[in-house]
PDB file of C-alpha atoms in Angstrom:
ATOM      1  CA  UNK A   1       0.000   0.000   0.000  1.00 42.00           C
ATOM      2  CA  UNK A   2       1.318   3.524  -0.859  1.00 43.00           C
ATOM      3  CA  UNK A   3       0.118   5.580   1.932  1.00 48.00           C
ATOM      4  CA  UNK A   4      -0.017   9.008  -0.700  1.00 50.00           C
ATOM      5  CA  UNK A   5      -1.772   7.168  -3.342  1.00 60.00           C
ATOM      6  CA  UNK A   6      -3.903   4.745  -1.830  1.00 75.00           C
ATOM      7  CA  UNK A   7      -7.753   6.386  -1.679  1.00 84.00           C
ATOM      8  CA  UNK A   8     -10.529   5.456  -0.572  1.00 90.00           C
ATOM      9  CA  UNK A   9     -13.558   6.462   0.382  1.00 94.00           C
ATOM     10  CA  UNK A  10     -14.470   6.929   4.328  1.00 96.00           C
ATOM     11  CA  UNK A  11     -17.853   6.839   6.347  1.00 96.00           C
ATOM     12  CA  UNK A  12     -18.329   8.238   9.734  1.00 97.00           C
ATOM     13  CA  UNK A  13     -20.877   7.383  12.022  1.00 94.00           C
ATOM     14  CA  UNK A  14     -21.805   7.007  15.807  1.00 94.00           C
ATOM     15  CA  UNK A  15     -21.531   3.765  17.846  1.00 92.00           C
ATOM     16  CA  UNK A  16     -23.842   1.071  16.291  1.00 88.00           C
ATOM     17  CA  UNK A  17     -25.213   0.788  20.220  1.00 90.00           C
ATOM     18  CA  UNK A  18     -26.000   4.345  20.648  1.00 91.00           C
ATOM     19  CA  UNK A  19     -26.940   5.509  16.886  1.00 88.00           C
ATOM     20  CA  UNK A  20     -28.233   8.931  18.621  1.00 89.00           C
ATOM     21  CA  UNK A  21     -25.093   9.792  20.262  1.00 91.00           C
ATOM     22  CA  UNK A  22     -24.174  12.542  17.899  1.00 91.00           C
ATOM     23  CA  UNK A  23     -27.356  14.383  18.634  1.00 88.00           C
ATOM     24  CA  UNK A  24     -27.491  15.005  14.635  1.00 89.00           C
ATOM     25  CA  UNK A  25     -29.574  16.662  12.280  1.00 88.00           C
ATOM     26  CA  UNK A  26     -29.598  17.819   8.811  1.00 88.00           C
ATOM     27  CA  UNK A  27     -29.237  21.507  10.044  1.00 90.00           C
ATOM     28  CA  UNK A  28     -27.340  21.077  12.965  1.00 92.00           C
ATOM     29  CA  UNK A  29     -24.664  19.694  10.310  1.00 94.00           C
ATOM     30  CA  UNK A  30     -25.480  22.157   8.009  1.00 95.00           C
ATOM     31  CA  UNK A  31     -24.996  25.101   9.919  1.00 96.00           C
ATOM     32  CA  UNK A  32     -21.482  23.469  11.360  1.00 96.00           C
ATOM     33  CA  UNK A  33     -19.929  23.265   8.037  1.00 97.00           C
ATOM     34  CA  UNK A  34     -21.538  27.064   7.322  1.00 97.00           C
ATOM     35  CA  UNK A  35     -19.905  28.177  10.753  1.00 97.00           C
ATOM     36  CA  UNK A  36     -16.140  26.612  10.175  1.00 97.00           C
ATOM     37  CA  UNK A  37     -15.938  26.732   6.029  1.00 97.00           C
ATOM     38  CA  UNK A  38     -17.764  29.764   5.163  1.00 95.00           C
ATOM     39  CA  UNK A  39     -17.242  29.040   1.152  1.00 96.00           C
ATOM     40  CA  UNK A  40     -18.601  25.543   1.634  1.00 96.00           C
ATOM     41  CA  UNK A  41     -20.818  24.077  -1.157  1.00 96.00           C
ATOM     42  CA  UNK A  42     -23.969  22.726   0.501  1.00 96.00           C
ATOM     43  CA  UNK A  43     -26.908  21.117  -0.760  1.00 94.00           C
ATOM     44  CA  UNK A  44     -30.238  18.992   0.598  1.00 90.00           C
ATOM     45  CA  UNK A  45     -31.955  16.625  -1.171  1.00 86.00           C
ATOM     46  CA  UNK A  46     -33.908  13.607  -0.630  1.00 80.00           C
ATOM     47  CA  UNK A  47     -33.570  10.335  -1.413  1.00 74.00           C
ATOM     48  CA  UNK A  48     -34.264   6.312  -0.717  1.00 66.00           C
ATOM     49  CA  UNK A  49     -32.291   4.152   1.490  1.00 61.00           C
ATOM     50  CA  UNK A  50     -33.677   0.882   1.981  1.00 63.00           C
ATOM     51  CA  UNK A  51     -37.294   2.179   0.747  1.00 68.00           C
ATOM     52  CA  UNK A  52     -37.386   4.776   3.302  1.00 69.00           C
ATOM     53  CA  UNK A  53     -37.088   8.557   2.179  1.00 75.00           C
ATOM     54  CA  UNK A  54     -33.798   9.979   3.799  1.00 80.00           C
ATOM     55  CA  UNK A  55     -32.632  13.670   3.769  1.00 83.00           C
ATOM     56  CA  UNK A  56     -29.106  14.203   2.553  1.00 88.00           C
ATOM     57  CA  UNK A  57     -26.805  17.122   2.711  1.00 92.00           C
ATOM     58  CA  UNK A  58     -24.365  16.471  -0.017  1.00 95.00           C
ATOM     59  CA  UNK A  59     -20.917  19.198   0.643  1.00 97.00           C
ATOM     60  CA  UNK A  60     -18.037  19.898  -0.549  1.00 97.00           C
ATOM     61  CA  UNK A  61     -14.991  21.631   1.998  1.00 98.00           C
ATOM     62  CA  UNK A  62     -11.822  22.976   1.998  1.00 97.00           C
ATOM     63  CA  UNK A  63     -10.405  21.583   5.092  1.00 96.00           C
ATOM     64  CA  UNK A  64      -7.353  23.287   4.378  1.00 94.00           C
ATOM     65  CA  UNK A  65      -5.497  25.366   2.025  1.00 94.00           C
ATOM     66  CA  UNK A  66      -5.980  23.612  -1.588  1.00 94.00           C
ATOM     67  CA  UNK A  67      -7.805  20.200   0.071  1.00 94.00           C
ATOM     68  CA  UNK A  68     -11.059  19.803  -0.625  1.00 96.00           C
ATOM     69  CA  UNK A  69     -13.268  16.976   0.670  1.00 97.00           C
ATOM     70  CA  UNK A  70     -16.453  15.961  -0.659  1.00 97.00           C
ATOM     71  CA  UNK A  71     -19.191  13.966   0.675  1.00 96.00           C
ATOM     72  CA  UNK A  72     -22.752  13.032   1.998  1.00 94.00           C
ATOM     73  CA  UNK A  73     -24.472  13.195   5.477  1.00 94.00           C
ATOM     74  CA  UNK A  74     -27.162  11.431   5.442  1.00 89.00           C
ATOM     75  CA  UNK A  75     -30.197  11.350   8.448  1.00 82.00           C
ATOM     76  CA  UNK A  76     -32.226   8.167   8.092  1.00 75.00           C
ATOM     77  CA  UNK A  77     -33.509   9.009  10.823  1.00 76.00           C
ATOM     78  CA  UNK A  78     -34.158  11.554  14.343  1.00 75.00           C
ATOM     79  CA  UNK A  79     -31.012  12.604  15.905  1.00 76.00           C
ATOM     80  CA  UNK A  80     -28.975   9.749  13.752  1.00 82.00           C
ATOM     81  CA  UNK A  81     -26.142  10.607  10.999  1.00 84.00           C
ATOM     82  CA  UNK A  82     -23.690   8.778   9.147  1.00 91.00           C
ATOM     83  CA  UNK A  83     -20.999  10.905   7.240  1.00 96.00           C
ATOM     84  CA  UNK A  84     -18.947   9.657   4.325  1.00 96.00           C
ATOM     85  CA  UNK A  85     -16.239  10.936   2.411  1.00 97.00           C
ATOM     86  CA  UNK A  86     -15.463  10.005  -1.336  1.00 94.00           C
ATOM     87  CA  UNK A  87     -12.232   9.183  -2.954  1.00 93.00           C
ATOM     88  CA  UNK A  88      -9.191  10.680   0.290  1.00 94.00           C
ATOM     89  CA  UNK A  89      -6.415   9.550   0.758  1.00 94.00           C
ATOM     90  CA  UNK A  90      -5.980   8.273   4.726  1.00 94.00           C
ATOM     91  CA  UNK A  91      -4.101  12.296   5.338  1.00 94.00           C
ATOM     92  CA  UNK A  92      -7.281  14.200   3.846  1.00 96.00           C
ATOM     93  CA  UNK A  93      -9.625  12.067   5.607  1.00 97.00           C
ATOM     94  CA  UNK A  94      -7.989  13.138   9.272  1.00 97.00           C
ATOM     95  CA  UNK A  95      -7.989  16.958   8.654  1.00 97.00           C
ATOM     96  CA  UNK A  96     -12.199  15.782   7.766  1.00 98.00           C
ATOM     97  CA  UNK A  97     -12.211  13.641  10.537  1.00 98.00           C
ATOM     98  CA  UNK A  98     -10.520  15.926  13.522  1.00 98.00           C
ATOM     99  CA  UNK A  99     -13.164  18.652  12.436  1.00 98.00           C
ATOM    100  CA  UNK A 100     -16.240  16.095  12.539  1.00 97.00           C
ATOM    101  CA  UNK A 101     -14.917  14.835  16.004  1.00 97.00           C
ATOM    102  CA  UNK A 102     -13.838  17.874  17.737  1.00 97.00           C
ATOM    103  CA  UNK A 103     -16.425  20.664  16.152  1.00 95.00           C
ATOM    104  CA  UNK A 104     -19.809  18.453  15.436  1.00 95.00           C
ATOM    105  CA  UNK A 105     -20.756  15.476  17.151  1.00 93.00           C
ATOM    106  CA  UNK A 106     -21.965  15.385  21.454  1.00 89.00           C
ATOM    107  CA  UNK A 107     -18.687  13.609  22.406  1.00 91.00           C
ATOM    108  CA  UNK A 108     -15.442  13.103  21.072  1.00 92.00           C
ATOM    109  CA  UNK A 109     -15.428   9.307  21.665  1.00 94.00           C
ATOM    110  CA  UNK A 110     -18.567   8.837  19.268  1.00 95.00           C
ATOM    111  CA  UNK A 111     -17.011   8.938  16.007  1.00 96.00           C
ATOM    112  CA  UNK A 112     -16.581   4.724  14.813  1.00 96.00           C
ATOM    113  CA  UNK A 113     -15.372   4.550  10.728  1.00 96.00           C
ATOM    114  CA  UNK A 114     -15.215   2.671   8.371  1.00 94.00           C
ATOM    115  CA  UNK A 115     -13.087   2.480   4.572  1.00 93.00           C
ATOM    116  CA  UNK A 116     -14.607   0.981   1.079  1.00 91.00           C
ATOM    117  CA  UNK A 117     -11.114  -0.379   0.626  1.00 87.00           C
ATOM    118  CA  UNK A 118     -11.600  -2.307   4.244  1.00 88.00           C
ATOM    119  CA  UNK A 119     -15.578  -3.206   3.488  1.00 89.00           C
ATOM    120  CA  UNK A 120     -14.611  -4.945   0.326  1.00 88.00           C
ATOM    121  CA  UNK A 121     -12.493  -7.406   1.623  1.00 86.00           C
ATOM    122  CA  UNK A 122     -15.389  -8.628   3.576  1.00 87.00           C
ATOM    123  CA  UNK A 123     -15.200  -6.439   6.839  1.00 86.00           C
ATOM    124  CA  UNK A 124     -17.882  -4.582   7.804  1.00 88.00           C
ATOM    125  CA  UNK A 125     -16.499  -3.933  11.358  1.00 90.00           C
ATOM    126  CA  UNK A 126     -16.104  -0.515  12.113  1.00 93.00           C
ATOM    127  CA  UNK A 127     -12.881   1.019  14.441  1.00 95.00           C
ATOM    128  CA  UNK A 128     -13.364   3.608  17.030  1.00 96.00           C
ATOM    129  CA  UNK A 129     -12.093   6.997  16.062  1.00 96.00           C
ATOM    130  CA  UNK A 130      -8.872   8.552  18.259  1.00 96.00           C
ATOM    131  CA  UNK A 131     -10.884  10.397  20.820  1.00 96.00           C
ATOM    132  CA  UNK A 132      -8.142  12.721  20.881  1.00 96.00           C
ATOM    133  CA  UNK A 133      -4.988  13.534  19.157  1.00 96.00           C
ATOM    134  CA  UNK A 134      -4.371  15.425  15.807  1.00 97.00           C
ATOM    135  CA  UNK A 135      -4.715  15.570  12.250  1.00 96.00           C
ATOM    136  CA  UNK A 136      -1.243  12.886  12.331  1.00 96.00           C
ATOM    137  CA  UNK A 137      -2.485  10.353  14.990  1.00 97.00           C
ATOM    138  CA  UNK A 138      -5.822  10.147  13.427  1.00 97.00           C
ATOM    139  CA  UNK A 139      -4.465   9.303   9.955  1.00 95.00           C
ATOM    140  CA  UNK A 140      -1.943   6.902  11.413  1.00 95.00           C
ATOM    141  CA  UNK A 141      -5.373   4.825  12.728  1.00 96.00           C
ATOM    142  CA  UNK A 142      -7.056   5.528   9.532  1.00 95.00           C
ATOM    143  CA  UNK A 143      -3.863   4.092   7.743  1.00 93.00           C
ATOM    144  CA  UNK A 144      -3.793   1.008   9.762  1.00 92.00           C
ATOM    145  CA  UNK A 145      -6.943   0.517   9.233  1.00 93.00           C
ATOM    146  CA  UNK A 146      -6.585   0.398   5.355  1.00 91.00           C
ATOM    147  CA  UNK A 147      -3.420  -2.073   6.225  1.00 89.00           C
ATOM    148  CA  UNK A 148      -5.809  -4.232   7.470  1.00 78.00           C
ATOM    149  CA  UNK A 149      -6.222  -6.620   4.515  1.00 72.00           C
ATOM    150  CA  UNK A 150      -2.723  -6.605   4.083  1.00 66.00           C
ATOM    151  CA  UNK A 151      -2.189  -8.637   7.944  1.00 58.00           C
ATOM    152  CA  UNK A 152      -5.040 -11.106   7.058  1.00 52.00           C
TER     153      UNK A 152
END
């Protein structure tokens, strides 16, 4: 794995045994990524998961100078979010990740993640996000979490 190349794409979300810990909403999330990126593109829309109508909030960010990241928060349902994050390397996903954890959800030790590159070797298992640390130490778990194939 080349840790600069390697992308993939990332989704956020609270503990599967407390799904409401984040306290989320589609404006509540909204009006975060207003507050901190100012030039953020923002948009709601609606669509289907499962049969059931969902509201999403697809955005795009510049979590820092020149590094955008683009995604979708999605609220299936009251007080319940799950964030994901299309086509980052493990670095990009941090700087999205550190924000998400230390400006948006209830408590910093609700943030669990998951990679496409990890789900489609067959595990669906999700790792607890650093509940604190930097930008670095987050990407370090989020690269040994994409290693994870690798050791099986």
């Amino acid at each position: 794995m080349i840790e600069h190349t390697l992308r993939s794409n990332f989704v956020f979300a609270p503990p599967p045994d407390d799904p409401t810990a984040w306290q989320a909403s589609t404006e509540s999330f909204r009006d975060a990524l207003t507050r901190d990126f100012p030039d953020a593109f923002l948009e709601i829309n609606a669509s289907a998961l499962r049969d059931v109508p969902v509201v999403i909030l697809d955005f795009e960010i510049e979590v820092e100078r020149d590094v955008f990241v683009a995604g979708i928060a999605a609220m299936p349902a009251p007080d319940y979010a799950h964030v994901s994050i299309v086509d980052m390397t493990a670095h990009t996903a941090a700087l999205f990740a550190r924000w998400l954890r230390d400006s948006y959800v209830a408590s910093p030790s609700s943030v669990r993640f998951l990679s496409s590159f990890v789900m489609e070797s067959g595990d669906e298992t999700p790792w607890s996000l650093p509940a604190t640390g930097d930008a670095t130490e987050i990407a370090t778990v989020l690269l040994s979490h994409l290693a994870e194939p690798e050791r099986r």
